[in-house]
JSON list of C-alpha atoms in Angstrom, two decimals:
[
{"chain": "A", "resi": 723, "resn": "UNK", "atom": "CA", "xyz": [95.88, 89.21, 162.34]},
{"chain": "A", "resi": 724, "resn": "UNK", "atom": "CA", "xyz": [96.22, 92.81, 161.39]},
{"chain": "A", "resi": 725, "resn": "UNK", "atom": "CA", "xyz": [98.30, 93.32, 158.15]},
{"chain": "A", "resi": 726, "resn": "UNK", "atom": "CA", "xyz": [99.55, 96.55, 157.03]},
{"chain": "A", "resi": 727, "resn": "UNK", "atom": "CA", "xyz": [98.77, 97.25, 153.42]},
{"chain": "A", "resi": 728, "resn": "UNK", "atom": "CA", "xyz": [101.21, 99.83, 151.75]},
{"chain": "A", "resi": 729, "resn": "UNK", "atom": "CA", "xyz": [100.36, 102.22, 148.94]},
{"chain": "A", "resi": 730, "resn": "UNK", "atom": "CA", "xyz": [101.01, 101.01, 145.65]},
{"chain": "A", "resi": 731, "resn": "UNK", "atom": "CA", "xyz": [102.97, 104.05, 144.25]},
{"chain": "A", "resi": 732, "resn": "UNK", "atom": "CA", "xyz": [104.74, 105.76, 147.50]},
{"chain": "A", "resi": 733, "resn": "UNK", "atom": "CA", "xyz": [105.07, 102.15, 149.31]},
{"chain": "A", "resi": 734, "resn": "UNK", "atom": "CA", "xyz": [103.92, 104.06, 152.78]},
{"chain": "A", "resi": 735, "resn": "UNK", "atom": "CA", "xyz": [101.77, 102.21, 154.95]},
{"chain": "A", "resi": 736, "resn": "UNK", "atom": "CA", "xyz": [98.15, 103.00, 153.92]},
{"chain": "A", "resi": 737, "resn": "UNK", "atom": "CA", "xyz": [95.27, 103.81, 156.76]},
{"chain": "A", "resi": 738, "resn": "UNK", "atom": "CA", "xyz": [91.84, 103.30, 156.10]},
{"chain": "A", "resi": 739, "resn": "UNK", "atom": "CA", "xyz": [90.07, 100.43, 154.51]},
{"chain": "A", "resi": 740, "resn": "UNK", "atom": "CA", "xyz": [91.97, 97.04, 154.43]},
{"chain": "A", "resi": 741, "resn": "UNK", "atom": "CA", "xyz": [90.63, 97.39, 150.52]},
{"chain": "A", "resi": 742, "resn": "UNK", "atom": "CA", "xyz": [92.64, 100.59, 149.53]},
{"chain": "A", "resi": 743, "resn": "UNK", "atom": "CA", "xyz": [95.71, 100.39, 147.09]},
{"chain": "A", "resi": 744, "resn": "UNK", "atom": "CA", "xyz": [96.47, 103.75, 147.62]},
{"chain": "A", "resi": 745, "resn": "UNK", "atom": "CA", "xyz": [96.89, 106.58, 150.51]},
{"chain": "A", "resi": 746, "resn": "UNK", "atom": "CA", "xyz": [95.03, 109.09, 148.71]},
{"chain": "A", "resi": 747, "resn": "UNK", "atom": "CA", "xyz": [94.44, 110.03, 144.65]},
{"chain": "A", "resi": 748, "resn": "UNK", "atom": "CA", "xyz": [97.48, 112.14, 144.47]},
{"chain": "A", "resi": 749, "resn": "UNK", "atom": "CA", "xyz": [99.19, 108.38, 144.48]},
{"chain": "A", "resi": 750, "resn": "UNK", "atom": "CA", "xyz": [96.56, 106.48, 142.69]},
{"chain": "A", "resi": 751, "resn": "UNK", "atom": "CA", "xyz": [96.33, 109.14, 139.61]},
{"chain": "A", "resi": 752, "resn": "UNK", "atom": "CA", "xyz": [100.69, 109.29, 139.46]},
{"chain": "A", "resi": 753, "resn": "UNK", "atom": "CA", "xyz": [100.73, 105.24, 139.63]},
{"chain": "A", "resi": 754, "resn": "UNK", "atom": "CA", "xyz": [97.86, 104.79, 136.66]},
{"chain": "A", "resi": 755, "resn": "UNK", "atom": "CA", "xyz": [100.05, 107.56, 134.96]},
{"chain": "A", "resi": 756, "resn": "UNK", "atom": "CA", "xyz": [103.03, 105.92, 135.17]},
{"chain": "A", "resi": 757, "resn": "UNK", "atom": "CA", "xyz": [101.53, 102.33, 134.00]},
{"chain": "A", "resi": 758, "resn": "UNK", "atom": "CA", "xyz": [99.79, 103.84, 130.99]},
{"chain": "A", "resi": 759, "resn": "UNK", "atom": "CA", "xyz": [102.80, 105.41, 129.88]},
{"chain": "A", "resi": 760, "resn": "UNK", "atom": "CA", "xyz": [104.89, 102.43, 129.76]},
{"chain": "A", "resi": 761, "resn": "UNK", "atom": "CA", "xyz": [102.46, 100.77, 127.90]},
{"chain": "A", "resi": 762, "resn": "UNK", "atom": "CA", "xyz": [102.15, 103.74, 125.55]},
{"chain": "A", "resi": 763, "resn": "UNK", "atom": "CA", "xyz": [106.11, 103.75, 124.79]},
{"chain": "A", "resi": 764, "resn": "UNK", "atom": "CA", "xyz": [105.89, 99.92, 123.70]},
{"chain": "A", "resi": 765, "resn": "UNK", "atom": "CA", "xyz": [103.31, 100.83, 121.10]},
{"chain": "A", "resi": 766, "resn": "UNK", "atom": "CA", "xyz": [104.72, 103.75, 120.00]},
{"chain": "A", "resi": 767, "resn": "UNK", "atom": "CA", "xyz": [107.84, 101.90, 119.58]},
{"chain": "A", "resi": 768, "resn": "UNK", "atom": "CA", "xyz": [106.37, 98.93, 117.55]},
{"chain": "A", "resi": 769, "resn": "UNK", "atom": "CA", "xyz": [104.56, 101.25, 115.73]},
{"chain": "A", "resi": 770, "resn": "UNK", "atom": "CA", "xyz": [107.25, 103.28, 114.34]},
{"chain": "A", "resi": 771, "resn": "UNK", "atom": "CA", "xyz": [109.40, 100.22, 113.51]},
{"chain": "A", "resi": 772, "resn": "UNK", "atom": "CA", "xyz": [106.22, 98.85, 111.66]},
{"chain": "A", "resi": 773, "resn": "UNK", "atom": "CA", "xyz": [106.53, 102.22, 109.51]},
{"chain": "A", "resi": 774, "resn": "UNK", "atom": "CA", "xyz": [109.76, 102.55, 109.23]},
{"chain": "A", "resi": 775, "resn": "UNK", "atom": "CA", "xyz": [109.19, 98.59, 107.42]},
{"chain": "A", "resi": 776, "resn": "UNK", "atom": "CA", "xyz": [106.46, 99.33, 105.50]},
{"chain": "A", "resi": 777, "resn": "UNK", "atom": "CA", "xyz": [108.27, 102.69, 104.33]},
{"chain": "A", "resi": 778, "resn": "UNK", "atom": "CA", "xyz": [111.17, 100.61, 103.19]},
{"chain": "A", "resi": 779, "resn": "UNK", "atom": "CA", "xyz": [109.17, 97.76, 101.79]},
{"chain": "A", "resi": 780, "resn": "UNK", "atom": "CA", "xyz": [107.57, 100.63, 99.51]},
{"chain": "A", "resi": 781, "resn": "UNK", "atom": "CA", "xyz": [110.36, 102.72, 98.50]},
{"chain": "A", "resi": 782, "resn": "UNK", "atom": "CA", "xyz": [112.09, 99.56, 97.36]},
{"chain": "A", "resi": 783, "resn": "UNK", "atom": "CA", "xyz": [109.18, 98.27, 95.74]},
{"chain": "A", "resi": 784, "resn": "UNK", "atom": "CA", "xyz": [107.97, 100.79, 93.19]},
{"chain": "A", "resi": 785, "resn": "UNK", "atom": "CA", "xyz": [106.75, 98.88, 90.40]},
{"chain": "A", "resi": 786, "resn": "UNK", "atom": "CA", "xyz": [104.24, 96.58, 92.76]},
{"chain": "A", "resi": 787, "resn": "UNK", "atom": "CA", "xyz": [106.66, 93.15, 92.29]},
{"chain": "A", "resi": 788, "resn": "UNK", "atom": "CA", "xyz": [110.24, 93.40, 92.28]},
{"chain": "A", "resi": 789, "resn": "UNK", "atom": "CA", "xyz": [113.50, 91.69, 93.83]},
{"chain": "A", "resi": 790, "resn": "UNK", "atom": "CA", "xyz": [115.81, 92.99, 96.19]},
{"chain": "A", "resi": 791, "resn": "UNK", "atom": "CA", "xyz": [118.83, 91.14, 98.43]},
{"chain": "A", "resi": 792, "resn": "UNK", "atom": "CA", "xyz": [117.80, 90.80, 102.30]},
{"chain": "A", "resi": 793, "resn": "UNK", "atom": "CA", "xyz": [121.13, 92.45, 102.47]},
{"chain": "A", "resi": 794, "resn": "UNK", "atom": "CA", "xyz": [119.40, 95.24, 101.46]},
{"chain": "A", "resi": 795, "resn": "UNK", "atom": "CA", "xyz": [116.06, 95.62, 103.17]},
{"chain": "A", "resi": 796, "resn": "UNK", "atom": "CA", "xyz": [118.97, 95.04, 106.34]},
{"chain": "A", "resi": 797, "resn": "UNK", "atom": "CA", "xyz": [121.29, 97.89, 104.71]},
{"chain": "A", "resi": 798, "resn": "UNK", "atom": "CA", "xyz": [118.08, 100.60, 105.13]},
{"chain": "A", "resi": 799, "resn": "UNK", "atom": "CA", "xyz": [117.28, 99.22, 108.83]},
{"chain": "A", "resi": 800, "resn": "UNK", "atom": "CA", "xyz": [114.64, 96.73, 107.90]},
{"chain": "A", "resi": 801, "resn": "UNK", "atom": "CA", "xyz": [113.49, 94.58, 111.35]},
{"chain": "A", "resi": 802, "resn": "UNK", "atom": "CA", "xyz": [112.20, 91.33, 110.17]},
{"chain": "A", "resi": 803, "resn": "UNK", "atom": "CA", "xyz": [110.77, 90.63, 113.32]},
{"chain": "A", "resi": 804, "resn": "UNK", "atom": "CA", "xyz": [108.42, 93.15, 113.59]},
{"chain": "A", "resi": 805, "resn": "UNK", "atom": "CA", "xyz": [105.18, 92.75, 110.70]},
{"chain": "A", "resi": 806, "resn": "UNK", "atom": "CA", "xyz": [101.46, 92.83, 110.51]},
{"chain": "A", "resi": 807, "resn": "UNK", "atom": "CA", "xyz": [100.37, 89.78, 109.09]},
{"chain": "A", "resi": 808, "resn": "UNK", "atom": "CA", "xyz": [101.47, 86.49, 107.07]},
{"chain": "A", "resi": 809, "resn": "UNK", "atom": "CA", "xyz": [99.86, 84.73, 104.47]},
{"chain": "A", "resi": 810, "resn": "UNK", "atom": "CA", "xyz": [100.65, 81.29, 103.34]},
{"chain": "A", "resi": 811, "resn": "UNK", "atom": "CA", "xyz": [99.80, 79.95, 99.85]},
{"chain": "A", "resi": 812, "resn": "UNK", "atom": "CA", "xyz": [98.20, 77.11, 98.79]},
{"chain": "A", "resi": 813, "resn": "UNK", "atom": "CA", "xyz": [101.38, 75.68, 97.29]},
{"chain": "A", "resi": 814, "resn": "UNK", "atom": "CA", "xyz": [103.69, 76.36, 100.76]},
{"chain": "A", "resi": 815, "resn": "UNK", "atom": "CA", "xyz": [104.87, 79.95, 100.11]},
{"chain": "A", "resi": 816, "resn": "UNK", "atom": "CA", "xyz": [104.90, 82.37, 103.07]},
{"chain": "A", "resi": 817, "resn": "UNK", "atom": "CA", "xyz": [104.65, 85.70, 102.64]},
{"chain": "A", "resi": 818, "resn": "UNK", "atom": "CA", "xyz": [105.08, 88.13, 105.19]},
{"chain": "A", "resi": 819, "resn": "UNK", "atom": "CA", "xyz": [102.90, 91.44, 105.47]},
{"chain": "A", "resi": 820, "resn": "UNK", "atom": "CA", "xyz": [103.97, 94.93, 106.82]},
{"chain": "A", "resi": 821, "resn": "UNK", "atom": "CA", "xyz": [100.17, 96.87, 106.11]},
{"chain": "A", "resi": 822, "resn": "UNK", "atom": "CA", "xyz": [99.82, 96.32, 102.45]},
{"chain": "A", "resi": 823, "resn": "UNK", "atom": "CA", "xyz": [103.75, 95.75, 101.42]},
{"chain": "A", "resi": 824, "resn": "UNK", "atom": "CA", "xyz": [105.47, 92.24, 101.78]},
{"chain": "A", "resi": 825, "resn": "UNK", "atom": "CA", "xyz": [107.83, 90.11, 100.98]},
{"chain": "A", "resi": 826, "resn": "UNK", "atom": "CA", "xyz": [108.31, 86.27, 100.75]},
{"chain": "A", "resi": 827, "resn": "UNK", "atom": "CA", "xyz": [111.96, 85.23, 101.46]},
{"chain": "A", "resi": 828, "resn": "UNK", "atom": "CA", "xyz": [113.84, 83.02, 98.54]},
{"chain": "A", "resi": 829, "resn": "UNK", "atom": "CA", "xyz": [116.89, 81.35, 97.39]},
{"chain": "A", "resi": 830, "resn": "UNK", "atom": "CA", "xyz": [120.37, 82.77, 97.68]},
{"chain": "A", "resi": 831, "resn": "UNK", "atom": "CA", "xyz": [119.54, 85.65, 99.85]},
{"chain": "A", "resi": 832, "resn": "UNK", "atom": "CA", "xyz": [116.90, 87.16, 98.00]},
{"chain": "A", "resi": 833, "resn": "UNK", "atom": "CA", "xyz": [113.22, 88.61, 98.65]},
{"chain": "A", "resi": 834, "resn": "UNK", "atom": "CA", "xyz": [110.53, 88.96, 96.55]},
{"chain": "A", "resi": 835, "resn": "UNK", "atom": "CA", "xyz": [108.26, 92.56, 97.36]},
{"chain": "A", "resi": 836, "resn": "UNK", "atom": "CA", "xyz": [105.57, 92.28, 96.67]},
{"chain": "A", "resi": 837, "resn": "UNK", "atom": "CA", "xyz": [101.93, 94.61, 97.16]},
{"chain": "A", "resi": 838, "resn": "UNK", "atom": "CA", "xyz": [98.40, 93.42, 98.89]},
{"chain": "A", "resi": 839, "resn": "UNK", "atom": "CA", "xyz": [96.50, 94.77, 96.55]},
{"chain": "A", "resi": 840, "resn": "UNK", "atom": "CA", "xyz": [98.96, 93.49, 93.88]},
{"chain": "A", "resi": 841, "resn": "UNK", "atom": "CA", "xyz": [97.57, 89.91, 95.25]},
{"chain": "A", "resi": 842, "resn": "UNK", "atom": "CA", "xyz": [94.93, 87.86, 93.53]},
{"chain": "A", "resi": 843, "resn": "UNK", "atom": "CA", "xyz": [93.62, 86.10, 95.87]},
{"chain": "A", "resi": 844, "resn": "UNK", "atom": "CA", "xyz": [94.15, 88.04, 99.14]},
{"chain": "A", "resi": 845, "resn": "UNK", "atom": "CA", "xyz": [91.76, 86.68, 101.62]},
{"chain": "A", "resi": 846, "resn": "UNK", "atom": "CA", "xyz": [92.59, 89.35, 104.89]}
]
């Protein structure tokens, strides 16, 4: 059975070896281009959200511990779903890590900000 194997990028039938993904390396070079920078706009894309938290987190949080209302880390454009790293505490607390500044969420609306290095017994 003969099959006819198209290029990946230009989708035009490809002659050759039955192997090839690609009529020639004009095709090949644009497709690997075009797949690395999709993947590079989703990490530059994290990346500056996890800045732009971690820039809040520390303009908010000048003295190393202080409280603020989530209202307001979501006032300045804070994404809580975007963060480095969580820590949980011996005695249930979870606190939630953007670099070296976090928070751990409490009652009525409020969060705690609080530093890494600030933290006695960071472990990570």
């Amino acid at each position: 059975m003969n099959l006819k194997t198209v290029c990946l990028h230009c989708k035009e039938t490809i002659k050759g070896r039955s192997d090839k993904k690609f009529c020639d390396d004009h095709c090949r070079s644009a497709y690997n281009n075009n797949n690395y920078t999709n993947r590079s706009s989703l990490v530059k894309t994290t990346h500056k959200t996890l800045q732009k938290n971690r820039h809040i987190l520390q303009t908010l949080n000048t003295t190393g511990k202080s409280k603020v209302s989530r209202k307001a880390l979501q006032d300045k454009g804070f994404d809580f779903s975007y963060f480095t790293g969580i820590y949980h505490t011996g005695k249930g607390a979870t606190y939630v890590f953007c670099y070296e500044m976090g928070y751990l969420s409490l009652r009525n609306e409020e969060v705690l900000l609080v530093r890494k290095i600030d933290f006695p017994r960071w472990h990570g």
